[in-house]
Each structure stands twice: as structure tokens, then as C-alpha cells.
Amino acid sequence: GAVVSQHPSWVICKSGTSVKIECRSLDFQATTMFWYRQFPKQSLMLMATSNEGSKATYEQGVEKDKFLINHASLTLSTLTVTSAHPEDSSFYICSPRARVRSGPVDTQYFGPGTRLTVL
Amino acid sequence: GEDVEQSLFLSVREGDSSVINCTYTDSSSTYLYWYKQEPGAGLQLLTYIFSNMDMKQDQRLTVLLNKKDKHLSLRIADTQTGDSAIYFCAETSDYKLSFGAGTTVTVRA
């Protein structure tokens, strides 16, 4: 399967600091990037969708000024959690989707996730 | 996740069959999916089924779809220790995936 990397895999930071998470699709080009958040024992919640070169579309209830998404290239997207607080502690997962015209979403891949802990 | 529901835990003996159930709400979903998440790894697509099918078999995996009841199930035959993981069912709505909360499958010897 396709390789997706996320960096860092885990991070601990102080309240008020900003944290940047990188997501790279290593062997394919991602025209669309999805960012998810997962709480323990809960489902993945879609935070935002971004297309390369365009502004991200945020889901209802997700603050765009707090979760900055940049999808500057077809192989790299970043999520920056600004002024992080303990309630932002979660598992963040990126999910790049390869260029497709039709068919099932079996070309949507998932990164290994980043565990963020805000003290 | 609230539109897709699945039980949270399943314990199964090695060699037995596992059945994971899921209900969804969006009747317009074209495809329904099963993903597997192992510790420290990203979600891996296991299989998917087109909404006009009622069954799909792929080696040890059998997917059953009851579109009338909006019920999806995944059967794993001859369950092995390597099958221990969290399994998510998902539906697509407007090309976005909506996931259930995940079923943690524990395989015991």
C-alpha cells in the first residue's frame, strides 16, 4: 500500500504554545488531504478538508484560526495547533487521497497519527 | 461518527470466526468500508462493498450488506492473533468518510 508519514509521532507541549504536524505522502500525489481527530475509544472526527493550493474547508465546530492547515504541495500538508490547550490533547491523523476520477475511495490512505499532549 | 454505529468490543478464540456489526444512516452511500487500525499504525483499508451488492468475499473476509436495514457486517474466518486490532466501518457521504467508533477485537488463545 501507499506510504504516508506523519511527524512527529508524539509531542508534549506546554499550554499556549503552537505545534506543527507534518504529513507526507511518500509515493503518491495527494490532491486532497483530510485531517482527523480521534479521542480514545471514539471514532475519527473529520476536522477539515484541503485541496492542494486552496484554502481548507473546516467542519462545523472546528476553529480555523486555531487549527491552521497548509497544503502547499501534492506531497506535503501541515496542521498547526495554535495556542494549544489541554483540551486540544488528542490523536491527529492525516489522510491523503490520491488523484482519482471515479471509483471507490480505496485511494484514501491514512497516516500513523500524532499523539498531542498539552500540559 | 454518530451516524455510524458499531459495538465497541469483541473477544474471540483463535481459530473461531469473528463477526463485527455496523449500522449506518446515509442511504445514499455508494460504498461502505471496513478499515483496520493496529497500535501505532494508520488505518488500513481491509475491504469495501458497493451498495448494490449484498455480499463480498475476499479470502478470510466476508462482508454482508443489508441495505434495507442499513446493516453492514464483517466476518473474519479462522481468526488469528494478528487480527487483534480496532475495526472501523465507514460510509461515504459527499466523498467524505464517516466512521463508526471502532470495534476492538481481542483474539485469545
PDB file of N, CA and C in Angstrom, chain A residues 33-71:
ATOM      1  N   MET A  33      -6.410  16.406   0.998  1.00  0.00           N
ATOM      2  CA  MET A  33      -5.922  15.968   2.299  1.00  0.00           C
ATOM      3  C   MET A  33      -7.028  16.142   3.326  1.00  0.00           C
ATOM      4  N   PHE A  34      -7.251  15.097   4.080  1.00  0.00           N
ATOM      5  CA  PHE A  34      -8.212  15.160   5.176  1.00  0.00           C
ATOM      6  C   PHE A  34      -7.436  15.109   6.492  1.00  0.00           C
ATOM      7  N   TRP A  35      -7.875  15.902   7.442  1.00  0.00           N
ATOM      8  CA  TRP A  35      -7.302  15.841   8.790  1.00  0.00           C
ATOM      9  C   TRP A  35      -8.399  15.405   9.753  1.00  0.00           C
ATOM     10  N   TYR A  36      -8.059  14.383  10.537  1.00  0.00           N
ATOM     11  CA  TYR A  36      -8.996  13.829  11.505  1.00  0.00           C
ATOM     12  C   TYR A  36      -8.433  13.986  12.914  1.00  0.00           C
ATOM     13  N   ARG A  37      -9.363  13.913  13.848  1.00  0.00           N
ATOM     14  CA  ARG A  37      -9.003  13.919  15.258  1.00  0.00           C
ATOM     15  C   ARG A  37      -9.691  12.726  15.897  1.00  0.00           C
ATOM     16  N   GLN A  38      -8.973  12.022  16.726  1.00  0.00           N
ATOM     17  CA  GLN A  38      -9.535  10.816  17.334  1.00  0.00           C
ATOM     18  C   GLN A  38      -9.317  10.848  18.829  1.00  0.00           C
ATOM     19  N   PHE A  39     -10.415  10.740  19.575  1.00  0.00           N
ATOM     20  CA  PHE A  39     -10.342  10.634  21.019  1.00  0.00           C
ATOM     21  C   PHE A  39     -10.364   9.159  21.395  1.00  0.00           C
ATOM     22  N   PRO A  40      -9.829   8.837  22.574  1.00  0.00           N
ATOM     23  CA  PRO A  40      -9.792   7.426  22.992  1.00  0.00           C
ATOM     24  C   PRO A  40     -11.170   6.776  22.916  1.00  0.00           C
ATOM     25  N   LYS A  41     -11.187   5.592  22.375  1.00  0.00           N
ATOM     26  CA  LYS A  41     -12.413   4.793  22.268  1.00  0.00           C
ATOM     27  C   LYS A  41     -13.485   5.486  21.431  1.00  0.00           C
ATOM     28  N   GLN A  42     -13.104   6.440  20.643  1.00  0.00           N
ATOM     29  CA  GLN A  42     -14.079   7.132  19.810  1.00  0.00           C
ATOM     30  C   GLN A  42     -13.670   7.080  18.345  1.00  0.00           C
ATOM     31  N   SER A  43     -14.587   7.500  17.532  1.00  0.00           N
ATOM     32  CA  SER A  43     -14.364   7.458  16.097  1.00  0.00           C
ATOM     33  C   SER A  43     -13.439   8.576  15.641  1.00  0.00           C
ATOM     34  N   LEU A  44     -13.026   8.493  14.407  1.00  0.00           N
ATOM     35  CA  LEU A  44     -12.288   9.588  13.797  1.00  0.00           C
ATOM     36  C   LEU A  44     -13.287  10.684  13.434  1.00  0.00           C
ATOM     37  N   MET A  45     -12.978  11.885  13.834  1.00  0.00           N
ATOM     38  CA  MET A  45     -13.831  13.021  13.509  1.00  0.00           C
ATOM     39  C   MET A  45     -13.114  13.888  12.484  1.00  0.00           C
ATOM     40  N   LEU A  46     -13.762  14.110  11.364  1.00  0.00           N
ATOM     41  CA  LEU A  46     -13.159  14.936  10.331  1.00  0.00           C
ATOM     42  C   LEU A  46     -13.084  16.382  10.810  1.00  0.00           C
ATOM     43  N   MET A  47     -11.888  16.947  10.697  1.00  0.00           N
ATOM     44  CA  MET A  47     -11.702  18.346  11.097  1.00  0.00           C
ATOM     45  C   MET A  47     -11.799  19.268   9.881  1.00  0.00           C
ATOM     46  N   ALA A  48     -11.094  18.885   8.832  1.00  0.00           N
ATOM     47  CA  ALA A  48     -11.036  19.778   7.677  1.00  0.00           C
ATOM     48  C   ALA A  48     -10.586  19.007   6.451  1.00  0.00           C
ATOM     49  N   THR A  49     -10.905  19.582   5.315  1.00  0.00           N
ATOM     50  CA  THR A  49     -10.525  19.022   4.019  1.00  0.00           C
ATOM     51  C   THR A  49      -9.780  20.106   3.253  1.00  0.00           C
ATOM     52  N   SER A  50      -8.662  19.743   2.671  1.00  0.00           N
ATOM     53  CA  SER A  50      -7.952  20.746   1.876  1.00  0.00           C
ATOM     54  C   SER A  50      -7.537  20.167   0.541  1.00  0.00           C
ATOM     55  N   ASN A  51      -7.610  20.984  -0.450  1.00  0.00           N
ATOM     56  CA  ASN A  51      -7.116  20.639  -1.778  1.00  0.00           C
ATOM     57  C   ASN A  51      -5.856  21.438  -2.043  1.00  0.00           C
ATOM     58  N   GLU A  52      -4.944  20.823  -2.741  1.00  0.00           N
ATOM     59  CA  GLU A  52      -3.655  21.440  -2.993  1.00  0.00           C
ATOM     60  C   GLU A  52      -3.821  22.820  -3.602  1.00  0.00           C
ATOM     61  N   GLY A  53      -3.203  23.797  -2.956  1.00  0.00           N
ATOM     62  CA  GLY A  53      -3.243  25.159  -3.463  1.00  0.00           C
ATOM     63  C   GLY A  53      -4.476  25.941  -3.069  1.00  0.00           C
ATOM     64  N   SER A  54      -5.401  25.333  -2.361  1.00  0.00           N
ATOM     65  CA  SER A  54      -6.627  26.032  -1.959  1.00  0.00           C
ATOM     66  C   SER A  54      -6.734  26.111  -0.451  1.00  0.00           C
ATOM     67  N   LYS A  55      -7.613  26.987  -0.009  1.00  0.00           N
ATOM     68  CA  LYS A  55      -7.852  27.077   1.434  1.00  0.00           C
ATOM     69  C   LYS A  55      -8.617  25.852   1.903  1.00  0.00           C
ATOM     70  N   ALA A  56      -8.374  25.488   3.143  1.00  0.00           N
ATOM     71  CA  ALA A  56      -9.038  24.319   3.707  1.00  0.00           C
ATOM     72  C   ALA A  56     -10.497  24.629   4.019  1.00  0.00           C
ATOM     73  N   THR A  57     -11.315  23.601   3.940  1.00  0.00           N
ATOM     74  CA  THR A  57     -12.717  23.690   4.340  1.00  0.00           C
ATOM     75  C   THR A  57     -12.860  22.994   5.676  1.00  0.00           C
ATOM     76  N   TYR A  58     -13.331  23.730   6.667  1.00  0.00           N
ATOM     77  CA  TYR A  58     -13.412  23.197   8.017  1.00  0.00           C
ATOM     78  C   TYR A  58     -14.813  22.682   8.320  1.00  0.00           C
ATOM     79  N   GLU A  59     -14.860  21.634   9.108  1.00  0.00           N
ATOM     80  CA  GLU A  59     -16.141  21.086   9.545  1.00  0.00           C
ATOM     81  C   GLU A  59     -16.723  21.996  10.626  1.00  0.00           C
ATOM     82  N   GLN A  60     -18.010  21.869  10.781  1.00  0.00           N
ATOM     83  CA  GLN A  60     -18.696  22.690  11.773  1.00  0.00           C
ATOM     84  C   GLN A  60     -18.111  22.441  13.155  1.00  0.00           C
ATOM     85  N   GLY A  61     -17.848  23.519  13.866  1.00  0.00           N
ATOM     86  CA  GLY A  61     -17.323  23.406  15.216  1.00  0.00           C
ATOM     87  C   GLY A  61     -15.807  23.379  15.299  1.00  0.00           C
ATOM     88  N   VAL A  62     -15.136  23.347  14.176  1.00  0.00           N
ATOM     89  CA  VAL A  62     -13.672  23.359  14.177  1.00  0.00           C
ATOM     90  C   VAL A  62     -13.191  24.771  13.875  1.00  0.00           C
ATOM     91  N   GLU A  63     -12.403  25.324  14.783  1.00  0.00           N
ATOM     92  CA  GLU A  63     -11.947  26.714  14.621  1.00  0.00           C
ATOM     93  C   GLU A  63     -10.804  26.790  13.617  1.00  0.00           C
ATOM     94  N   LYS A  64     -11.024  27.497  12.546  1.00  0.00           N
ATOM     95  CA  LYS A  64      -9.997  27.566  11.503  1.00  0.00           C
ATOM     96  C   LYS A  64      -8.788  28.359  11.947  1.00  0.00           C
ATOM     97  N   ASP A  65      -8.977  29.300  12.873  1.00  0.00           N
ATOM     98  CA  ASP A  65      -7.840  30.099  13.334  1.00  0.00           C
ATOM     99  C   ASP A  65      -7.006  29.340  14.361  1.00  0.00           C
ATOM    100  N   LYS A  66      -7.577  28.287  14.888  1.00  0.00           N
ATOM    101  CA  LYS A  66      -6.847  27.509  15.876  1.00  0.00           C
ATOM    102  C   LYS A  66      -6.106  26.354  15.204  1.00  0.00           C
ATOM    103  N   PHE A  67      -6.729  25.781  14.226  1.00  0.00           N
ATOM    104  CA  PHE A  67      -6.140  24.649  13.510  1.00  0.00           C
ATOM    105  C   PHE A  67      -5.828  25.098  12.087  1.00  0.00           C
ATOM    106  N   LEU A  68      -4.586  25.520  11.912  1.00  0.00           N
ATOM    107  CA  LEU A  68      -4.174  26.056  10.612  1.00  0.00           C
ATOM    108  C   LEU A  68      -3.685  24.924   9.720  1.00  0.00           C
ATOM    109  N   ILE A  69      -4.258  24.842   8.546  1.00  0.00           N
ATOM    110  CA  ILE A  69      -3.894  23.783   7.616  1.00  0.00           C
ATOM    111  C   ILE A  69      -3.286  24.394   6.373  1.00  0.00           C
ATOM    112  N   ASN A  70      -2.157  23.832   6.000  1.00  0.00           N
ATOM    113  CA  ASN A  70      -1.465  24.265   4.794  1.00  0.00           C
ATOM    114  C   ASN A  70      -1.246  23.051   3.903  1.00  0.00           C
ATOM    115  N   HIS A  71      -1.654  23.158   2.664  1.00  0.00           N
ATOM    116  CA  HIS A  71      -1.481  22.050   1.714  1.00  0.00           C
ATOM    117  C   HIS A  71      -0.776  22.616   0.498  1.00  0.00           C
TER     118      HIS A  71
END
